[in-house]
Coordinates of C-alpha atoms in Angstrom, one line a residue:
M1 CA 19.7 8.6 15.9
I2 CA 17.4 7.0 18.7
D3 CA 17.7 9.4 20.8
T4 CA 16.3 11.9 18.2
W5 CA 13.3 10.1 17.2
T6 CA 12.4 8.9 20.8
S7 CA 12.6 12.6 22.1
F8 CA 9.5 13.6 24.0
R9 CA 8.5 16.1 21.3
E10 CA 8.5 13.4 18.5
L11 CA 6.7 10.9 20.1
Y12 CA 4.2 13.4 21.5
A13 CA 3.9 14.1 17.6
A14 CA 3.7 10.6 16.4
T15 CA 1.0 10.1 19.0
R16 CA -1.1 12.8 17.5
R17 CA -0.6 11.5 14.1
A18 CA -1.5 7.8 15.3
A19 CA -4.8 9.1 17.1
R20 CA -5.8 11.2 14.1
G21 CA -9.4 10.1 13.0
K22 CA -9.5 7.4 15.9
R23 CA -9.9 9.4 19.0
R24 CA -13.5 8.0 19.8
R25 CA -11.6 4.5 20.2
A26 CA -11.4 3.5 24.0
S27 CA -7.6 2.5 23.6
V28 CA -6.8 5.7 21.9
A29 CA -9.0 7.9 24.1
R30 CA -7.3 6.1 27.3
T31 CA -3.8 6.9 25.8
L32 CA -4.6 10.4 25.3
F33 CA -6.1 10.6 28.9
Y34 CA -3.0 9.8 30.2
L35 CA -0.7 11.1 27.3
E36 CA 2.3 12.6 29.0
P37 CA 3.2 9.5 31.4
T38 CA 2.4 7.1 28.5
V39 CA 5.0 8.9 26.4
L40 CA 7.6 9.3 28.9
E41 CA 7.0 5.5 29.8
L42 CA 7.6 4.5 26.1
Q43 CA 10.6 6.7 26.0
R44 CA 12.3 5.1 28.5
R45 CA 11.6 1.4 27.2
L46 CA 12.6 2.5 23.8
R47 CA 15.9 4.0 25.0
A48 CA 16.5 1.2 27.4
G49 CA 15.9 -1.6 24.7
T50 CA 13.3 -3.2 26.8
W51 CA 10.3 -2.1 24.5
T52 CA 8.8 -5.1 22.7
P53 CA 5.8 -5.1 20.5
G54 CA 2.2 -6.1 21.9
A55 CA -0.3 -8.4 20.9
S56 CA -2.2 -7.5 17.7
T57 CA -5.4 -8.2 16.5
N58 CA -6.5 -9.5 13.1
H59 CA -9.6 -8.5 10.7
V60 CA -10.7 -10.6 7.5
I61 CA -11.8 -8.4 4.8
H62 CA -13.2 -9.5 1.4
D63 CA -13.0 -6.9 -1.6
G64 CA -12.5 -9.1 -4.3
K65 CA -10.0 -11.2 -2.4
T66 CA -9.4 -12.3 1.0
R67 CA -7.1 -10.2 2.9
T68 CA -6.3 -10.3 6.5
I69 CA -5.3 -6.8 8.1
T70 CA -3.5 -6.8 11.2
V71 CA -4.0 -3.9 13.7
A72 CA -1.3 -3.2 16.0
P73 CA -2.3 -2.1 19.7
F74 CA -2.1 2.0 20.0
V75 CA 0.9 2.4 21.8
D76 CA 3.0 0.0 19.3
R77 CA 1.3 2.6 16.4
I78 CA 2.8 5.4 18.0
V79 CA 6.4 3.7 17.8
H80 CA 5.5 2.8 13.9
Q81 CA 5.1 6.6 13.6
A82 CA 7.9 7.8 15.0
L83 CA 10.4 5.1 13.7
C84 CA 9.1 5.9 10.2
S85 CA 9.2 9.6 10.3
A86 CA 13.1 8.9 11.2
I87 CA 14.1 6.0 8.9
G88 CA 11.4 6.8 6.1
P89 CA 14.1 9.1 4.3
L90 CA 16.8 6.8 4.6
L91 CA 15.0 4.2 2.9
D92 CA 13.7 6.7 0.5
R93 CA 17.4 7.6 -0.9
G94 CA 17.6 4.3 -2.0
L95 CA 14.5 4.3 -4.2
I96 CA 14.0 5.0 -7.8
H97 CA 11.9 8.1 -8.7
H98 CA 9.0 5.9 -10.3
T99 CA 8.8 3.7 -7.2
Y100 CA 5.5 4.8 -6.0
A101 CA 3.3 4.4 -2.6
C102 CA 4.3 5.8 1.0
R103 CA 6.1 8.6 -0.7
V104 CA 5.2 12.0 -0.4
G105 CA 3.8 13.3 -3.9
L106 CA 4.3 10.1 -5.3
G107 CA 1.0 8.2 -4.4
T108 CA -1.7 6.5 -6.7
H109 CA -2.6 9.5 -8.8
A110 CA 1.0 10.4 -9.2
A111 CA 1.6 6.6 -10.8
L112 CA -1.6 7.0 -12.7
R113 CA -0.3 10.0 -14.6
T114 CA 2.9 8.6 -15.5
A115 CA 1.5 5.4 -16.3
T116 CA -1.1 7.0 -18.8
A117 CA 1.9 9.4 -20.2
W118 CA 3.5 6.2 -21.1
A119 CA 0.7 4.2 -22.3
R120 CA 0.1 6.9 -24.8
T121 CA 3.7 6.8 -26.1
Y122 CA 4.6 3.3 -26.2
P123 CA 2.3 0.4 -28.3
W124 CA 3.4 -2.5 -25.7
F125 CA 3.5 -3.1 -22.1
A126 CA 3.7 -5.8 -19.5
H127 CA 2.0 -6.0 -15.9
L128 CA 3.9 -7.9 -13.4
D129 CA 1.7 -8.6 -10.1
V130 CA 3.4 -10.5 -7.1
V131 CA 1.7 -13.5 -5.5
K132 CA 0.9 -13.2 -2.2
F133 CA 3.3 -10.3 -1.8
F134 CA 3.3 -9.3 2.1
P135 CA 3.2 -12.9 3.3
T136 CA 6.2 -13.8 1.4
I137 CA 8.7 -11.1 2.2
D138 CA 11.9 -13.0 3.3
H139 CA 13.2 -11.5 6.7
A140 CA 16.8 -12.4 5.8
L141 CA 16.9 -10.2 2.7
L142 CA 14.7 -7.5 4.2
L143 CA 17.3 -7.1 7.3
A144 CA 20.4 -7.0 5.2
Q145 CA 18.7 -4.3 3.4
L146 CA 17.8 -2.2 6.2
A147 CA 21.2 -2.8 7.9
R148 CA 22.5 -1.0 4.9
D149 CA 20.3 2.0 5.3
I150 CA 20.0 2.7 8.9
P151 CA 23.3 3.5 10.6
C152 CA 21.8 3.4 14.2
P153 CA 22.2 -0.4 15.8
A154 CA 19.3 0.4 18.3
T155 CA 17.0 1.8 15.9
L156 CA 18.0 -1.6 13.6
E157 CA 17.4 -3.8 16.4
I158 CA 13.7 -2.0 17.0
C159 CA 12.9 -2.5 13.2
R160 CA 14.0 -6.1 13.9
L161 CA 11.6 -6.9 16.6
I162 CA 8.7 -5.2 14.7
V163 CA 9.5 -7.6 11.7
V164 CA 9.9 -10.7 13.6
H165 CA 7.0 -10.0 16.1
G166 CA 4.8 -9.1 12.9
S167 CA 5.2 -12.4 11.3
R168 CA 3.8 -14.2 14.2
S169 CA 0.3 -12.6 13.7
I170 CA -0.1 -13.9 9.8
V171 CA 0.0 -17.3 8.0
P172 CA 3.5 -17.0 6.3
V173 CA 3.3 -18.2 2.5
R174 CA 6.7 -20.0 1.2
F175 CA 7.6 -21.2 -2.3
H176 CA 10.6 -23.0 -3.7
F177 CA 13.0 -21.2 -5.8
P178 CA 16.0 -22.1 -8.2
G179 CA 18.6 -23.4 -5.8
D180 CA 16.8 -24.5 -2.9
D181 CA 16.7 -27.9 -1.5
L182 CA 13.1 -29.8 -0.4
F183 CA 13.6 -27.8 3.3
T184 CA 15.0 -24.5 2.4
P185 CA 11.8 -22.4 2.3
L186 CA 11.1 -23.9 6.0
S187 CA 14.4 -22.7 7.2
R188 CA 13.5 -19.2 6.1
S189 CA 11.3 -16.7 8.2
V190 CA 9.3 -15.0 5.8
G191 CA 5.9 -12.4 5.8
L192 CA 5.0 -9.0 7.0
P193 CA 1.5 -8.1 8.4
I194 CA -0.9 -5.9 6.2
G195 CA -2.0 -2.9 7.9
N196 CA 1.2 -1.5 9.8
L197 CA 2.9 1.7 8.5
T198 CA 6.3 0.1 9.1
S199 CA 5.4 -2.9 6.7
Q200 CA 4.6 -0.3 3.8
H201 CA 7.9 1.1 4.2
F202 CA 9.8 -1.9 4.5
A203 CA 7.9 -3.6 1.6
N204 CA 8.6 -0.8 -0.6
R205 CA 12.1 -1.1 0.4
F206 CA 12.3 -4.6 -0.5
L207 CA 11.8 -4.5 -4.1
S208 CA 14.2 -1.4 -4.6
P209 CA 16.8 -4.0 -6.1
I210 CA 14.3 -4.9 -8.7
D211 CA 13.8 -1.2 -9.6
H212 CA 17.5 -0.5 -10.0
R213 CA 18.2 -3.9 -12.0
A214 CA 15.3 -2.3 -14.5
T215 CA 16.2 1.2 -14.8
D216 CA 20.5 0.9 -14.1
R217 CA 21.1 -2.3 -15.8
R218 CA 18.5 -3.0 -18.3
K219 CA 18.1 0.7 -19.2
I220 CA 14.3 0.4 -19.0
H221 CA 13.1 4.0 -19.4
A222 CA 9.5 3.6 -19.3
Y223 CA 9.2 1.4 -15.8
L224 CA 7.3 2.0 -12.7
R225 CA 6.3 0.3 -9.3
Y226 CA 3.5 0.9 -7.0
M227 CA 4.2 -1.6 -4.0
D228 CA 4.0 -4.9 -5.9
D229 CA 2.5 -4.0 -8.9
V230 CA 5.0 -3.3 -11.9
V231 CA 4.3 -2.1 -15.2
L232 CA 7.0 -1.7 -18.2
F233 CA 6.6 -0.2 -21.7
G234 CA 8.5 -1.0 -24.8
T235 CA 8.6 -0.1 -28.5
S236 CA 8.3 -3.6 -29.3
Q237 CA 6.8 -6.9 -28.1
A238 CA 10.1 -8.8 -28.1
E239 CA 11.9 -5.8 -26.2
V240 CA 9.4 -5.9 -23.6
E241 CA 9.2 -9.5 -23.2
D242 CA 12.9 -9.7 -23.0
H243 CA 12.9 -7.2 -20.3
T244 CA 10.2 -9.0 -18.5
L245 CA 12.2 -12.1 -18.6
A246 CA 15.2 -10.4 -17.0
L247 CA 13.2 -9.0 -14.5
Q248 CA 11.3 -12.2 -13.4
D249 CA 15.1 -13.7 -12.7
A250 CA 15.3 -10.4 -10.3
F251 CA 12.0 -11.3 -8.6
D252 CA 13.3 -15.0 -8.2
R253 CA 16.5 -13.6 -6.7
Q254 CA 14.3 -11.8 -4.1
R255 CA 12.3 -15.0 -3.4
M256 CA 9.1 -13.6 -4.9
R257 CA 7.0 -15.5 -7.3
L258 CA 5.0 -13.8 -10.0
H259 CA 1.7 -14.0 -11.5
P260 CA 1.5 -15.5 -15.2
W261 CA 2.1 -12.4 -17.2
R262 CA 2.0 -11.8 -21.0
V263 CA 3.3 -8.7 -23.2
R264 CA 0.2 -7.0 -24.3
R265 CA -0.7 -3.7 -26.7
T266 CA -1.1 -0.7 -24.7
R267 CA -4.3 0.1 -27.0
E268 CA -6.0 -3.0 -25.2
G269 CA -5.9 -1.0 -21.7
V270 CA -3.5 -1.1 -19.1
N271 CA -5.0 -2.0 -15.6
F272 CA -3.1 -0.2 -13.0
V273 CA -3.9 1.2 -9.3
G274 CA -7.8 0.8 -9.7
F275 CA -8.0 2.4 -13.2
R276 CA -8.1 1.0 -16.7
I277 CA -6.2 3.4 -19.3
L278 CA -7.2 3.2 -22.5
P279 CA -6.0 5.3 -25.7
E280 CA -9.1 7.9 -25.3
E281 CA -10.0 7.7 -22.0
I282 CA -9.3 6.6 -18.5
R283 CA -11.9 4.7 -16.6
V284 CA -12.5 3.4 -13.0
R285 CA -12.0 -0.3 -12.8
R286 CA -15.3 -2.4 -12.3
T287 CA -13.8 -4.0 -9.0
T288 CA -12.9 -0.5 -7.6
V289 CA -16.3 0.6 -8.4
V290 CA -17.7 -2.5 -6.7
R291 CA -15.4 -2.1 -3.4
A292 CA -16.9 1.8 -3.2
L293 CA -20.3 1.0 -3.6
R294 CA -20.3 -1.8 -1.1
R295 CA -18.6 0.4 1.6
L296 CA -20.9 3.3 1.1
T297 CA -24.0 1.2 1.2
A298 CA -22.6 -0.2 4.2
L299 CA -22.2 3.1 5.7
S300 CA -25.9 4.4 4.8
T301 CA -27.8 1.6 5.9
V302 CA -26.2 0.1 8.8
H303 CA -25.6 3.2 10.9
R304 CA -28.6 5.1 9.6
G305 CA -29.7 8.4 11.8
S306 CA -26.2 8.4 13.5
P307 CA -24.4 11.6 13.4
E308 CA -21.0 10.4 13.8
Q309 CA -21.9 7.6 10.9
T310 CA -23.6 10.4 8.7
E311 CA -20.0 12.3 8.9
A312 CA -18.0 9.3 8.0
L313 CA -20.4 8.8 5.1
L314 CA -20.1 12.1 3.5
R315 CA -15.9 11.8 4.2
S316 CA -16.0 8.2 2.4
L317 CA -18.1 9.7 -0.3
R318 CA -16.0 12.7 -0.9
A319 CA -12.9 10.6 -0.9
T320 CA -14.6 8.6 -3.5
L321 CA -15.5 11.4 -5.7
A322 CA -12.1 12.9 -5.7
H323 CA -10.3 9.5 -6.4
W324 CA -12.8 9.1 -9.5
E325 CA -12.2 12.2 -10.8
H326 CA -8.9 11.4 -11.8
A327 CA -10.7 9.3 -14.4
D328 CA -13.2 10.2 -17.1
S329 CA -16.0 9.5 -14.5
Y330 CA -18.5 12.3 -14.7
R331 CA -21.4 9.8 -15.8
L332 CA -20.2 7.2 -13.2
R333 CA -20.2 10.1 -10.3
T334 CA -23.5 11.5 -11.3
Q335 CA -25.2 8.0 -11.2
L336 CA -23.6 7.5 -7.6
L337 CA -25.0 10.7 -6.3
T338 CA -28.6 10.0 -8.1
K339 CA -28.4 6.6 -6.3
M340 CA -27.6 7.9 -2.9
E341 CA -30.6 10.6 -3.5
L342 CA -28.4 13.2 -3.4
L343 CA -29.1 14.5 -7.0
Y344 CA -32.2 15.1 -8.6
D345 CA -33.4 12.1 -10.9
P346 CA -35.7 13.3 -13.7
S347 CA -36.8 10.0 -14.7
K348 CA -38.7 9.8 -11.3
P349 CA -42.0 11.6 -11.0
D350 CA -42.2 14.7 -8.3
E351 CA -44.2 13.9 -5.2
D352 CA -46.6 17.0 -6.2
E353 CA -47.2 15.4 -9.8
E354 CA -48.1 12.1 -8.0

């Protein structure tokens, strides 16, 4: 298997994917300039078992809550792209259909459509969210799962290197769980960096046992998960609460702690993947709007007049409007374009009239 995904063709294609939209960055341009020798050297090290991840850099962002985003060196991102193209289908086989994120055709908007259909069918729901998901992922449990899915020892060892090295660039978060003694949390290695492509695939696979407990053992029909956000629906409050208590036990077994939850009526509104699902409409959540406005304002003011940044602003604006189109957001999109002076505002007098 390792000979397949470390072939020159695969690594070359992975380099192109990793460089998409980032060609002007110095490290990327340097690698592309020496593309063939870089790929050949990377292939040699991967096949010889001498490859090790490089030093990552961290960036702290504030988008409602503080997150630390880890950026791996560009050569490491080539490895991540090639590796995920090979192991992605293997990890995907163990996921239920209604597991979303990092899956072709099963992204944010597919999750929204499913949640909307169920919210308008069932009267009760519960929304479960993991506390500090990525910093608490247990390495021993994760590597055991990967060993069941990946038959190639050399590929599995590269996965182990990425998992272990990635935890060095973050601050791990540890909790006590039933059966632990005082020092058990300190004896376990935990945490994956946010920002790596491999982290997204590994994290999605990590919660798969909970999905199967919900759908196979508990027989919950209306259950879906987007990364660490779980929503389940039911016909009665008691039914949803019973299922949720059982799933909380499953999260404990995976050494994951949940935020406080309660069973609610769907007519009150279901907050999921940045939208609020109501009986008659879908709204964009206020926090999502605030983040988008902050990002667009920064692009339009800090780098005013730069052709590259103008193109970046237009790309971001197009992506934002396309995302909001999945909600009943005509007025919101119109207000945004008017505020950015891209639409005529009839409330303002014309210059000729002045």
